[in-house]
Coordinates of C-alpha atoms in Angstrom, one line a residue:
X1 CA 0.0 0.0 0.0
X2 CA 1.2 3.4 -0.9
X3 CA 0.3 6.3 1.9
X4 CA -0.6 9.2 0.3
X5 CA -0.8 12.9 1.9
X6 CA -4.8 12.5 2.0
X7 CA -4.0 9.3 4.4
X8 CA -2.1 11.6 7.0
X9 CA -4.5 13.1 9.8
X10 CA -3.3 17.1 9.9
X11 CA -5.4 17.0 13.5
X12 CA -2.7 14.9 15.1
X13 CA 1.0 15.1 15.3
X14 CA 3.3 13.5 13.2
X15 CA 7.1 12.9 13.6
X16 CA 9.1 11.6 10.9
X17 CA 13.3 10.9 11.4
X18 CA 15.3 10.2 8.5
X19 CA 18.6 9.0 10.5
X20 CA 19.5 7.9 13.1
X21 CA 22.0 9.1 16.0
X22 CA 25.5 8.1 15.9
X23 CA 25.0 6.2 19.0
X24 CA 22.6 4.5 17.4
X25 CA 24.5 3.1 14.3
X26 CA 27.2 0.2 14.5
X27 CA 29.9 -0.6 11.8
X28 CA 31.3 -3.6 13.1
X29 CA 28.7 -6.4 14.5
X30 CA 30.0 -10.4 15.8
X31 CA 27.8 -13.0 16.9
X32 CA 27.4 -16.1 18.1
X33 CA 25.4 -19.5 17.1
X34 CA 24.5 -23.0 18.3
X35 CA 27.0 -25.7 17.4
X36 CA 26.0 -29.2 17.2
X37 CA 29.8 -30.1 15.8
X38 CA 30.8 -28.3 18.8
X39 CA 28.8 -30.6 21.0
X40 CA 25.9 -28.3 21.4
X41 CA 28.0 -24.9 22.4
X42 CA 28.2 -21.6 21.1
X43 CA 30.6 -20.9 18.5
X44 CA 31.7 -18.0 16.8
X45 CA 30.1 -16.7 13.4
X46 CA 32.1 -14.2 11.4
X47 CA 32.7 -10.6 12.1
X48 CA 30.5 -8.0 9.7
X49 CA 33.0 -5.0 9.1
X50 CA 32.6 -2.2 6.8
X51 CA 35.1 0.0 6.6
X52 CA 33.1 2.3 4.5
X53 CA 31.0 2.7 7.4
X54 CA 33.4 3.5 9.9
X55 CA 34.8 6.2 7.5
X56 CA 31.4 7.6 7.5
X57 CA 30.7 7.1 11.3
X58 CA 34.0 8.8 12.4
X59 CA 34.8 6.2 15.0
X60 CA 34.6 2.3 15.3
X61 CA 31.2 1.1 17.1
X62 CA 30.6 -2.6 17.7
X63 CA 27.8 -4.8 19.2
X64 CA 27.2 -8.7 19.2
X65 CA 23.7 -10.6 18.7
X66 CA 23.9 -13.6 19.1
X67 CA 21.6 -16.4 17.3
X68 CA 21.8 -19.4 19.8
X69 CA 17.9 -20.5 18.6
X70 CA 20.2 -21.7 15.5
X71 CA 22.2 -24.6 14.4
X72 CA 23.6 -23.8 11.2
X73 CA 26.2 -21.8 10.3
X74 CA 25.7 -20.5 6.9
X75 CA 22.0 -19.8 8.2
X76 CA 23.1 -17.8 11.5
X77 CA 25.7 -15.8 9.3
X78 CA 22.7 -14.7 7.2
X79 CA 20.6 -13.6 10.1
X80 CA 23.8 -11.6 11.2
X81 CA 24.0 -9.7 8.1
X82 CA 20.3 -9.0 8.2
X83 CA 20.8 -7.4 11.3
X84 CA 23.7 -5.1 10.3
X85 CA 21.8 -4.1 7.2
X86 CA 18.6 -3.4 9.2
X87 CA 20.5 -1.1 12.0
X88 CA 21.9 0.8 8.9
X89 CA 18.9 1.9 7.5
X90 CA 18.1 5.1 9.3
X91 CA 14.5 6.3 9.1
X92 CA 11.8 5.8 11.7
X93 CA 8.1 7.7 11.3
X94 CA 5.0 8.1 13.8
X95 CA 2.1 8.4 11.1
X96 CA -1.6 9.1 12.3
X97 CA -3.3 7.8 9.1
X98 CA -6.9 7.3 7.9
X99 CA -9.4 4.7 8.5
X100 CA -8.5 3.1 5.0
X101 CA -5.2 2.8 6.1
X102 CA -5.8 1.8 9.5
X103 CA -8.0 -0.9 8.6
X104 CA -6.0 -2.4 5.6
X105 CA -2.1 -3.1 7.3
X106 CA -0.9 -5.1 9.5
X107 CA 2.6 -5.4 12.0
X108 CA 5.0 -6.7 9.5
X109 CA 4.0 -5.6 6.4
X110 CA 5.5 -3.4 4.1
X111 CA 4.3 -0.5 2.8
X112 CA 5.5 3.0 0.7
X113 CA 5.4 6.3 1.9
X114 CA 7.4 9.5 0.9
X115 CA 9.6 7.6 -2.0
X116 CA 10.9 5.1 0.9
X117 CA 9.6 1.9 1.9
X118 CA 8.3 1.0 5.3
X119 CA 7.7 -1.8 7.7
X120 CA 4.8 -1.3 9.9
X121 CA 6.5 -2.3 13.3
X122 CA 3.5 -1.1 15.1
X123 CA -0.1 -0.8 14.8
X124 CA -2.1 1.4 17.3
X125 CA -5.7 2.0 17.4
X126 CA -6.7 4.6 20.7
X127 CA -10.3 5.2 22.2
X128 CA -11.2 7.3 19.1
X129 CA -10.6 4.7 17.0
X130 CA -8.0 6.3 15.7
X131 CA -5.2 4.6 13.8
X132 CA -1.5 5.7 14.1
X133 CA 1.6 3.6 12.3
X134 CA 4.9 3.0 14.3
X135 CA 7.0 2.3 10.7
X136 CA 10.6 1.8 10.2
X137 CA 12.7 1.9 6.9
X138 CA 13.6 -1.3 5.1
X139 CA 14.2 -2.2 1.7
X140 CA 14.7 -5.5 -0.4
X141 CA 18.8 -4.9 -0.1
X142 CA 18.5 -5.7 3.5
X143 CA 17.3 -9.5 2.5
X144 CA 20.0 -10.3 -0.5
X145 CA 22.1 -13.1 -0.3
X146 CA 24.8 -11.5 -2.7
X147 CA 28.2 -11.0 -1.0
X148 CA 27.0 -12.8 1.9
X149 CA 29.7 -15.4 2.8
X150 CA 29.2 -18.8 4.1
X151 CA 29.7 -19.5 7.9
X152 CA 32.5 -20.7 9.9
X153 CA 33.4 -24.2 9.8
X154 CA 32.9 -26.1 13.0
X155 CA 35.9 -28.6 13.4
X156 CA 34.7 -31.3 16.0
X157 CA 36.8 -31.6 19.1
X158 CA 38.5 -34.8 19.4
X159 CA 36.7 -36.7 21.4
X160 CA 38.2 -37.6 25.1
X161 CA 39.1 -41.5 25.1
X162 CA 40.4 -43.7 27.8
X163 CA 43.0 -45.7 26.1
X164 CA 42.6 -49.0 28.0
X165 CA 38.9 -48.6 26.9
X166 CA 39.9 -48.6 22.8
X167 CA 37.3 -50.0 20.8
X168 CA 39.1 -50.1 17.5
X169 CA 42.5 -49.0 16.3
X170 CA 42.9 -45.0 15.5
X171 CA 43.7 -42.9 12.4
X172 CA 43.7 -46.1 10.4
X173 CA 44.8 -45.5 6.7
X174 CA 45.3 -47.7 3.7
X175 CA 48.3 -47.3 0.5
X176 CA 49.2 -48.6 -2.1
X177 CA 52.7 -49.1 -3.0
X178 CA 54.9 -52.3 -4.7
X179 CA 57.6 -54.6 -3.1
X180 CA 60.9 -55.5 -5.1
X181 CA 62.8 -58.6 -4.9
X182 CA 66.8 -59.1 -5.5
X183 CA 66.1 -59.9 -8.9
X184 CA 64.2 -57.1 -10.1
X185 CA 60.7 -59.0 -9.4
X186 CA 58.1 -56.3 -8.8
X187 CA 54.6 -57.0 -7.1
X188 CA 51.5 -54.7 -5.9
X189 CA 51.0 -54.3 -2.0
X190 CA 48.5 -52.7 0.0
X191 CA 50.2 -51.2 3.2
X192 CA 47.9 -50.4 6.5
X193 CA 48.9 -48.2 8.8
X194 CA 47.5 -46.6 12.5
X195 CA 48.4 -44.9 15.7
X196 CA 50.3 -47.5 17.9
X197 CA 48.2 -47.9 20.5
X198 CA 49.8 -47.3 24.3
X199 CA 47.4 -50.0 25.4
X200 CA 49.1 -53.2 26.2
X201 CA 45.7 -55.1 25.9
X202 CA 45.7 -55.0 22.4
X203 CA 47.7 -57.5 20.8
X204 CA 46.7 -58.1 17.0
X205 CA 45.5 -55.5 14.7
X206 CA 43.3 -57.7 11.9
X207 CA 42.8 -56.3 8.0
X208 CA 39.8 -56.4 6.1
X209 CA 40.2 -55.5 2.5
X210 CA 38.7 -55.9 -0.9
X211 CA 38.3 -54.7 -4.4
X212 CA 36.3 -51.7 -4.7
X213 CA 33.0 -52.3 -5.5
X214 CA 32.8 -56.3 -4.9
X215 CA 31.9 -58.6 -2.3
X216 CA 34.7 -60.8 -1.6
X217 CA 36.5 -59.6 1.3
X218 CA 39.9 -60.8 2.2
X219 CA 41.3 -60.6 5.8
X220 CA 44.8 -60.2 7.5
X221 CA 46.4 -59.7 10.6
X222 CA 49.7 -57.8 12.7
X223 CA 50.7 -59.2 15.7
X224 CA 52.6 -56.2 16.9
X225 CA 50.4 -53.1 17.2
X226 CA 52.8 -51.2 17.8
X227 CA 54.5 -51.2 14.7
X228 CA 51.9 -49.1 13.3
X229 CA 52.1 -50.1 9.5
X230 CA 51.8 -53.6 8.1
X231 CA 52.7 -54.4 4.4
X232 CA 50.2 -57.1 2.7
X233 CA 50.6 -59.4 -0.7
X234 CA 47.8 -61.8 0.2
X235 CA 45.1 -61.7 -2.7
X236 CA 46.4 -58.2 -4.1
X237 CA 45.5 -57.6 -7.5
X238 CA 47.2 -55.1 -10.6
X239 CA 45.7 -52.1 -11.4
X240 CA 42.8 -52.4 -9.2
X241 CA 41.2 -50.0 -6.6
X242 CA 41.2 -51.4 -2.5
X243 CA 38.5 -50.8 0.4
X244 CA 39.5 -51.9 3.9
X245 CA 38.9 -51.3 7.5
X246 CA 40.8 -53.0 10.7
X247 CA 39.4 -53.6 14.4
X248 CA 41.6 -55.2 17.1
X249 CA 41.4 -57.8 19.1
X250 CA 42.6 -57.9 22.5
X251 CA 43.5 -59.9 25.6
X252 CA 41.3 -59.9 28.2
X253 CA 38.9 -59.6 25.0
X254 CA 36.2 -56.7 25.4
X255 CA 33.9 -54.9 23.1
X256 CA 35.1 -54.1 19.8
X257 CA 34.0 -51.9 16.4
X258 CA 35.8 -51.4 13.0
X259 CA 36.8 -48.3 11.5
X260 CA 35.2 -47.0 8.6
X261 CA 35.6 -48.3 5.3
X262 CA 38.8 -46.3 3.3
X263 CA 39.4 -46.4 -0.1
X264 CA 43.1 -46.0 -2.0
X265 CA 43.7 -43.1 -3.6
X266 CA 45.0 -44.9 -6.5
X267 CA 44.5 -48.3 -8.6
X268 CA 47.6 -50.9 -7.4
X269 CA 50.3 -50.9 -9.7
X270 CA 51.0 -53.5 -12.3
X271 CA 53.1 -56.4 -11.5
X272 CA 56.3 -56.1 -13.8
X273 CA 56.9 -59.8 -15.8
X274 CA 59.3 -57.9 -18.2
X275 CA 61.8 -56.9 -15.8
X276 CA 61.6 -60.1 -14.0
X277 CA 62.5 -62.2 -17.4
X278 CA 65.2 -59.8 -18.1
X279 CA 66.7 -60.9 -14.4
X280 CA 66.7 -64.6 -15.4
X281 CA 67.5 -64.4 -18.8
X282 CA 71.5 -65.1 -17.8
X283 CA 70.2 -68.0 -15.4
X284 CA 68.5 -69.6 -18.0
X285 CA 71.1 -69.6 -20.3
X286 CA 73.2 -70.7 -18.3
X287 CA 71.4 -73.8 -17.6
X288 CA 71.1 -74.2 -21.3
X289 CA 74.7 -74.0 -21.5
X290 CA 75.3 -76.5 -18.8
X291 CA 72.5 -79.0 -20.4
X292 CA 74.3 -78.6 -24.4
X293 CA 77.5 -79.4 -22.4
X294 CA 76.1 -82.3 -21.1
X295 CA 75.2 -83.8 -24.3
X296 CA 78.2 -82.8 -26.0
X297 CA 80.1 -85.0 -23.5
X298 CA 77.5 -88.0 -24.3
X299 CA 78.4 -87.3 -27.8
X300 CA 82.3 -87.4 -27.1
X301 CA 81.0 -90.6 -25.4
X302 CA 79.5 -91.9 -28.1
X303 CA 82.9 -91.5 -30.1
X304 CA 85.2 -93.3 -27.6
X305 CA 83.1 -96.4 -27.6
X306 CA 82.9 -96.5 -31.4
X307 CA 86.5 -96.0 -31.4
X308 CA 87.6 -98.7 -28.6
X309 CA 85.2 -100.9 -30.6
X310 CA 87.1 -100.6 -34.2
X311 CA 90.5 -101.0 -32.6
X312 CA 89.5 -104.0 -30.5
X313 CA 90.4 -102.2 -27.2
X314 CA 88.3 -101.2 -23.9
X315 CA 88.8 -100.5 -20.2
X316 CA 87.2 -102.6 -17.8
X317 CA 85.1 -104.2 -20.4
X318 CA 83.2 -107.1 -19.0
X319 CA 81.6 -108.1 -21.9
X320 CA 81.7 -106.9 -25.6
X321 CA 80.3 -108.9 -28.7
X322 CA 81.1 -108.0 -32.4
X323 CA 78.5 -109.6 -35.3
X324 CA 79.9 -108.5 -38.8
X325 CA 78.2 -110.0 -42.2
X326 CA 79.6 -109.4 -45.2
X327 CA 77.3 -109.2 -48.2
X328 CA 78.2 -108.5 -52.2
X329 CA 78.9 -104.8 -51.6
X330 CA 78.0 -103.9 -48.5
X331 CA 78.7 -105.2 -45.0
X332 CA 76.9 -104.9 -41.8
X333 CA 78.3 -104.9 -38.1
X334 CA 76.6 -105.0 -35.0
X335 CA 78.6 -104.1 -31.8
X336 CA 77.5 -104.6 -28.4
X337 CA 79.5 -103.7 -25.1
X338 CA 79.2 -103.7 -21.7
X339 CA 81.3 -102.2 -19.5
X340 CA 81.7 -101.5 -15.2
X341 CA 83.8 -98.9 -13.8
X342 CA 84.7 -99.2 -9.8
X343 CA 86.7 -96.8 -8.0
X344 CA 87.6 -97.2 -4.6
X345 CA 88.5 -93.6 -3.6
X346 CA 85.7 -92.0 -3.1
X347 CA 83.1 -94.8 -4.3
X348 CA 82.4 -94.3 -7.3
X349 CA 80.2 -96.7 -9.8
X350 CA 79.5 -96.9 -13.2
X351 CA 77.6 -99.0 -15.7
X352 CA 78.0 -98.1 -19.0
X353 CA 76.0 -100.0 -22.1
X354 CA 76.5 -99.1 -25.6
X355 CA 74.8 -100.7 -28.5
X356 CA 76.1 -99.9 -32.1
X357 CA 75.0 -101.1 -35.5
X358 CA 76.8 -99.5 -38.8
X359 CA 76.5 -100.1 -42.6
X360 CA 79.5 -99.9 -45.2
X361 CA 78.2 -99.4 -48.5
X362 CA 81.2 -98.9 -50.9
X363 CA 79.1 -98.6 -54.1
X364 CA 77.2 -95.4 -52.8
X365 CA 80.0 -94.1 -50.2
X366 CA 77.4 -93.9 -47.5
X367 CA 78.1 -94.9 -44.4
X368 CA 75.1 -95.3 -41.8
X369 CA 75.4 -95.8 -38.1
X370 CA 73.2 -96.1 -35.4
X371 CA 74.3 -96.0 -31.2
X372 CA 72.2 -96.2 -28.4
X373 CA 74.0 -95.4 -25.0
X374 CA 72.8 -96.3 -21.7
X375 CA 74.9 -94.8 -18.5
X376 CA 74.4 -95.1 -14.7
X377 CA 76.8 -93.7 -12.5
X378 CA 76.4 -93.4 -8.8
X379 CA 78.9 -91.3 -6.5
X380 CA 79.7 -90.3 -3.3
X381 CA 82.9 -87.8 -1.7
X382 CA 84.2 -87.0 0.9
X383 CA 87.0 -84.6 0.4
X384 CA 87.4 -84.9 4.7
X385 CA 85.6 -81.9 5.2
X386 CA 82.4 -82.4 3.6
X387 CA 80.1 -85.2 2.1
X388 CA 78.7 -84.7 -1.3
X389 CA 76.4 -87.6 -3.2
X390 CA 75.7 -88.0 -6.8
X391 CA 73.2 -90.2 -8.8
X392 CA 73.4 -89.9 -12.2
X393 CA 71.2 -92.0 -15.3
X394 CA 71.4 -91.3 -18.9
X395 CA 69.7 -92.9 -22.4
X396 CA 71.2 -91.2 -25.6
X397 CA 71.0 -92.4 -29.4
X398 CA 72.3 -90.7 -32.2
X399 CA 72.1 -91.7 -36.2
X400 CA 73.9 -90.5 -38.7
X401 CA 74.0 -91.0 -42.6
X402 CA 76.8 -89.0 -44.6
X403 CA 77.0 -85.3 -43.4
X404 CA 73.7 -85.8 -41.7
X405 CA 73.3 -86.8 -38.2
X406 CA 70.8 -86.9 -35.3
X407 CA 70.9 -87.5 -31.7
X408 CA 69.0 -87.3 -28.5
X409 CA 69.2 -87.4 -24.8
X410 CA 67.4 -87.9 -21.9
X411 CA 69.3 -87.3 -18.4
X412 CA 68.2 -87.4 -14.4
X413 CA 70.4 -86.0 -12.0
X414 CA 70.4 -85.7 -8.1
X415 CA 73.2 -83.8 -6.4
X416 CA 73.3 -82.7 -2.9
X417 CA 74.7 -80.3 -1.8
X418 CA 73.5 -78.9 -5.5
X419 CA 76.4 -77.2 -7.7
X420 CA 75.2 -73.8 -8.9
X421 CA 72.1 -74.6 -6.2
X422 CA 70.6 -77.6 -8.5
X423 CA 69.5 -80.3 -6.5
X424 CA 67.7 -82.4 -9.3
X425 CA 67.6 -81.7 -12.8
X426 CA 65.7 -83.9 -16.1
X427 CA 66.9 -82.9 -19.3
X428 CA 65.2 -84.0 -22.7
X429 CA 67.3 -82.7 -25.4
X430 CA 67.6 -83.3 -29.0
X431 CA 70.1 -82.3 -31.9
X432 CA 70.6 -82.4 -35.7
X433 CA 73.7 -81.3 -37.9
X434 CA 74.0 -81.6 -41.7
X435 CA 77.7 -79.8 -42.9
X436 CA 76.1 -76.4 -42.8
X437 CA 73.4 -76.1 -40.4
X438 CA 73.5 -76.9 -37.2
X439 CA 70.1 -76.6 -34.4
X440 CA 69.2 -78.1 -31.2
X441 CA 66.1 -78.1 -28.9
X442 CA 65.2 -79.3 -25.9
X443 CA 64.1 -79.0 -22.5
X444 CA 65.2 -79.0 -18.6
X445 CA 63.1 -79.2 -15.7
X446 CA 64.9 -78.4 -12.4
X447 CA 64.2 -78.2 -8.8
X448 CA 66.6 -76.4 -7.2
X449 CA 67.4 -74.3 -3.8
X450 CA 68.0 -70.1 -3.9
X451 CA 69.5 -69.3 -0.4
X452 CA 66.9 -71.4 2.4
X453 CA 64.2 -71.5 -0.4
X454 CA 63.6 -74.6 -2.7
X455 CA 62.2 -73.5 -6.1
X456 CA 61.2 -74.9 -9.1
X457 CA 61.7 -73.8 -12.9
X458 CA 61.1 -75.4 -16.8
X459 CA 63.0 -74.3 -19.8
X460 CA 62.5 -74.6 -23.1
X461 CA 64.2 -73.8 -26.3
X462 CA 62.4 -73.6 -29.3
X463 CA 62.4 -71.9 -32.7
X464 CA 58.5 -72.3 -32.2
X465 CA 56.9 -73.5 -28.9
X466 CA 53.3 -74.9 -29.3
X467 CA 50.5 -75.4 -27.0
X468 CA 47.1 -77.8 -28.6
X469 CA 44.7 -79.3 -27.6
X470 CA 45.2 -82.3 -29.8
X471 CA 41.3 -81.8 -31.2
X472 CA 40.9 -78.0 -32.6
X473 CA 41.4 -77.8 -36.6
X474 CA 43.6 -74.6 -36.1
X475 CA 47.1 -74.4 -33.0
X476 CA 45.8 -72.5 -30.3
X477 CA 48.7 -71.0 -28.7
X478 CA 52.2 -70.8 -30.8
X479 CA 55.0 -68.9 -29.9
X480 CA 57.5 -68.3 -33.3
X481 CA 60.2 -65.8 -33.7
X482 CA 59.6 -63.6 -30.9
X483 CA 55.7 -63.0 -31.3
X484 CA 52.5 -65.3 -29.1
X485 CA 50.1 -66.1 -31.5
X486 CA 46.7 -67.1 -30.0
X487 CA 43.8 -68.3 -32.0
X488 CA 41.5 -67.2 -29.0
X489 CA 41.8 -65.3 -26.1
X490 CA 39.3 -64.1 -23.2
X491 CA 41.3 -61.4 -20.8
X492 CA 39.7 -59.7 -17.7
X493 CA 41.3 -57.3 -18.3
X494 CA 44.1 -56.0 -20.8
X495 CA 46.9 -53.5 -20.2
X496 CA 48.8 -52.3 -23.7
X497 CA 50.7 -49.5 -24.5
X498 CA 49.4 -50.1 -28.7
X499 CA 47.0 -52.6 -30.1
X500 CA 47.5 -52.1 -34.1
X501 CA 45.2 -55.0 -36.5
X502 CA 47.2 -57.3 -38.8
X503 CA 46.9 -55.2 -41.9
X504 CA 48.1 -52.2 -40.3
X505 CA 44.6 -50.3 -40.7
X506 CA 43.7 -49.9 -37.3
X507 CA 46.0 -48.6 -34.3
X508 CA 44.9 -47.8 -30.3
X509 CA 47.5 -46.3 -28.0
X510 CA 47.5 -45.5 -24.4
X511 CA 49.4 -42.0 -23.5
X512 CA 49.5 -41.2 -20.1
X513 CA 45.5 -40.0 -19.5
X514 CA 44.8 -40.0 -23.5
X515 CA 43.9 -42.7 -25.5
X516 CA 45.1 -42.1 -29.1
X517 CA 43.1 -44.5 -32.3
X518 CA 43.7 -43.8 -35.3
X519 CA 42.1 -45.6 -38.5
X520 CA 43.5 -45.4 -42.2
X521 CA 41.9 -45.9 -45.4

């Protein structure tokens, strides 16, 4: 409503003030509000100053009002401001008015009068019934929630705790980080850590962890709380996000709760297979090495016999028999020999059998022989410091025709104490030679002992190493000149640097947070 001149009763007297005193007006103005962070205490809301006021007002002039009816912050810090923008606003009026008036407002409401606007803060009616209007100025700026700020930020006390009385472990935190073996083996860990607690009551801190968003939870334990961290492998995955809480458990045992569930702030990192063949690639040549050597002696074997044979000669041959046939142009022999080998110094025994069959053909030139070797050798030394044991069996056969030749070996060896750490060792390994290629392959299965741990390792040596199934139409798995060629693969999930199609047409990288695909036509 709008009061005009014709409202205002010239009988009566009117007083109208268009500022207030300067003991009236405040330029600085704090407060205080109900805190339920705070347990239910007053806490402080922050200070209104305007230094354009105190400029104006000459002088600094502060007052509190206090909000203690309210529980939020940002609410109580817009009452505050409400306040110093309604003490600001200087105007007050006594109006007698008309009946029309009188009749038509109420306390509270807002109305216009001389260009200003007015809240009716009091409504009077006397004896008369007469109506006069307490108002006092206001305006839609007092109300804005521009340049308001939000208010204070209750941090909660830390809460008073007996520590005999600990129901769970404190300030419980989990990482992610990776451990590194001697040999450049990497792996992903999850590592826990927590306040030591003082209380001597407590004597195992238990894990419960899992991948983020999944059931399955996995659980262990530290036996000494006081450490305060505790480094985990059990059931940790690559590249995966981890949840997990801890509780205690103590002695006399006592009720217990868990902390809350906290997530890593990375995925675990990936578990490094490159750098881990790069350590071993010199071990397993090595034992390469040592298996070729092997059958090169058995070859040099193979050569003595043949040799002792032609020339009629042996040591400690028990038994050797000699079939020869002579036919138009050819002739055929058959050798067979036995021999044993004792030594008393040091124990050694040996059996050695050699069959050998060969064909002379003078016509053609070719000359074809056949010789299977079996050898079992059993040892034992004693050196007077140490004892050392041996047992040693061995099948070879090798063929040869011309320039051509073939041969294979199986081995089994048990040594103890191991040389090079090997305690038992198989070896499957075959060979062919023409007079200018040479190639080999084969295969050794060891157990053998690195420092107090026993281990256990294959090798293989291949120009192509194939996995089947012995029933699909196509080779499921080959690996050939460097590259694994699958014929079917299902992955949980794959980690690449580039994926690129077999005709070159399609290409995905991964760069840091970008993935890069590019197609070409």
């Amino acid at each position: 409503m709008n009061i005009t001149p014709i409202d205002i009763s010239v009988e009566r007297e009117t007083e109208i003030q268009t500022r207030k005193s300067a003991f009236d007006l405040y330029n600085v103005m704090s407060g205080q509000f109900l805190s339920p962070e705070s347990n239910w205490n007053p806490e402080s809301l922050n200070t209104i100053k305007v230094n354009a006021d105190i400029a104006a007002d000459g002088r600094t002039r502060q007052i509190a009002n206090d909000f203690l009816q309210v529980t939020d912050s940002d609410t109580a810090q817009y009452l505050l401001n409400i306040r110093y923008r309604q003490q600001r606003k200087g105007g007050t009026a006594t109006l007698p008015v008309s009946r029309r008036v009188g009749l038509n407002v109420m306390e509270g409401e807002w109305i216009t009068y001389d260009g200003k606007t007015w809240m009716v803060s009091e409504w009077r009616i006397d004896d008369k019934f007469r109506f006069t209007l307490i108002l006092t100025e206001t305006g839609a700026d007092i109300y804005a929630e521009g340049g308001i700020e939000p208010g204070p930020i209750v941090i909660p006390p830390t809460e008073p705790f007996n520590p005999s009385l600990l129901s769970t472990i404190q300030n419980f935190n989990v990482e992610v980080g990776m451990i590194f073996g001697a040999d450049g083996y990497e792996r992903p860990v999850l590592r826990f850590s927590w306040t030591p607690p003082e209380d001597p009551t407590v004597t195992a801190v238990r894990f419960f962890y899992k991948i983020a968003n999944e059931m399955e939870i996995f659980e262990d334990q530290c036996t000494s709380p006081e450490d305060g961290t505790y480094i985990t492998s059990k059931n940790v995955e690559s590249g995966m996000f981890y949840e997990a809480r801890a509780t205690i458990t103590t002695v006399p045992d006592r009720f217990k709760s868990y902390t809350p569930w906290k997530t890593t702030v990375t995925p675990t990192g990936m578990q490094s297979i490159a750098v881990y063949l790069k350590a071993v690639q010199e071990d397993m040549r090595d034992v390469l090495k040592t298996a070729w050597a092997e059958a090169d002696r058995y070859r040099e074997l193979f050569e003595r016999i043949s040799l002792d044979a032609a020339a009629g000669t042996g040591t400690n041959v028990v038994d050797r028999q000699v079939y020869t046939e002579k036919f138009t142009n050819t002739t055929a022999q058959i050798i067979e020999e036995k021999r044993i080998r004792a030594d008393a110094d040091g124990a050694l025994a040996e059996v050695t059998t050699a069959i050998s069959a060969q064909i002379d053909d003078p016509d053609s030139g070719l000359v074809a022989n056949a010789t299977g070797l079996q050898q079992i050798t059993a040892e034992v030394r004693d050196d007077e410091t140490g004892l050392s044991a041996l047992a040693l069996a061995m099948i070879g056969v090798e063929a040869s025709v011309g320039d051509l030749s073939a041969g294979g070996l199986i081995s089994f060896r048990a040594q103890v104490p191991p040389p090079a750490g090997v305690l038992s060792q198989i070896s499957i390994l075959a060979r062919a030679n023409t007079s200018s290629q040479f190639i080999q392959s084969g295969m050794v299965i060891q157990v053998y002992q690195e420092g107090a741990v026993l281990k256990s390792r294959i090798l293989n040596i291949a120009t192509q190493f194939v996995i089947w199934d012995g029933n699909a139409a196509n080779l499921p798995f080959v690996f050939e000149d460097g590259i694994l060629k699958l014929a079917g693969a299902r992955l949980g999930t794959l980690y690449f640097d580039q994926l690129q199609s077999t005709n070159g047409k399609l290409i995905i990288r991964g760069s840091g947070n970008l993935a890069d695909i590019r197609m070409f036509f």
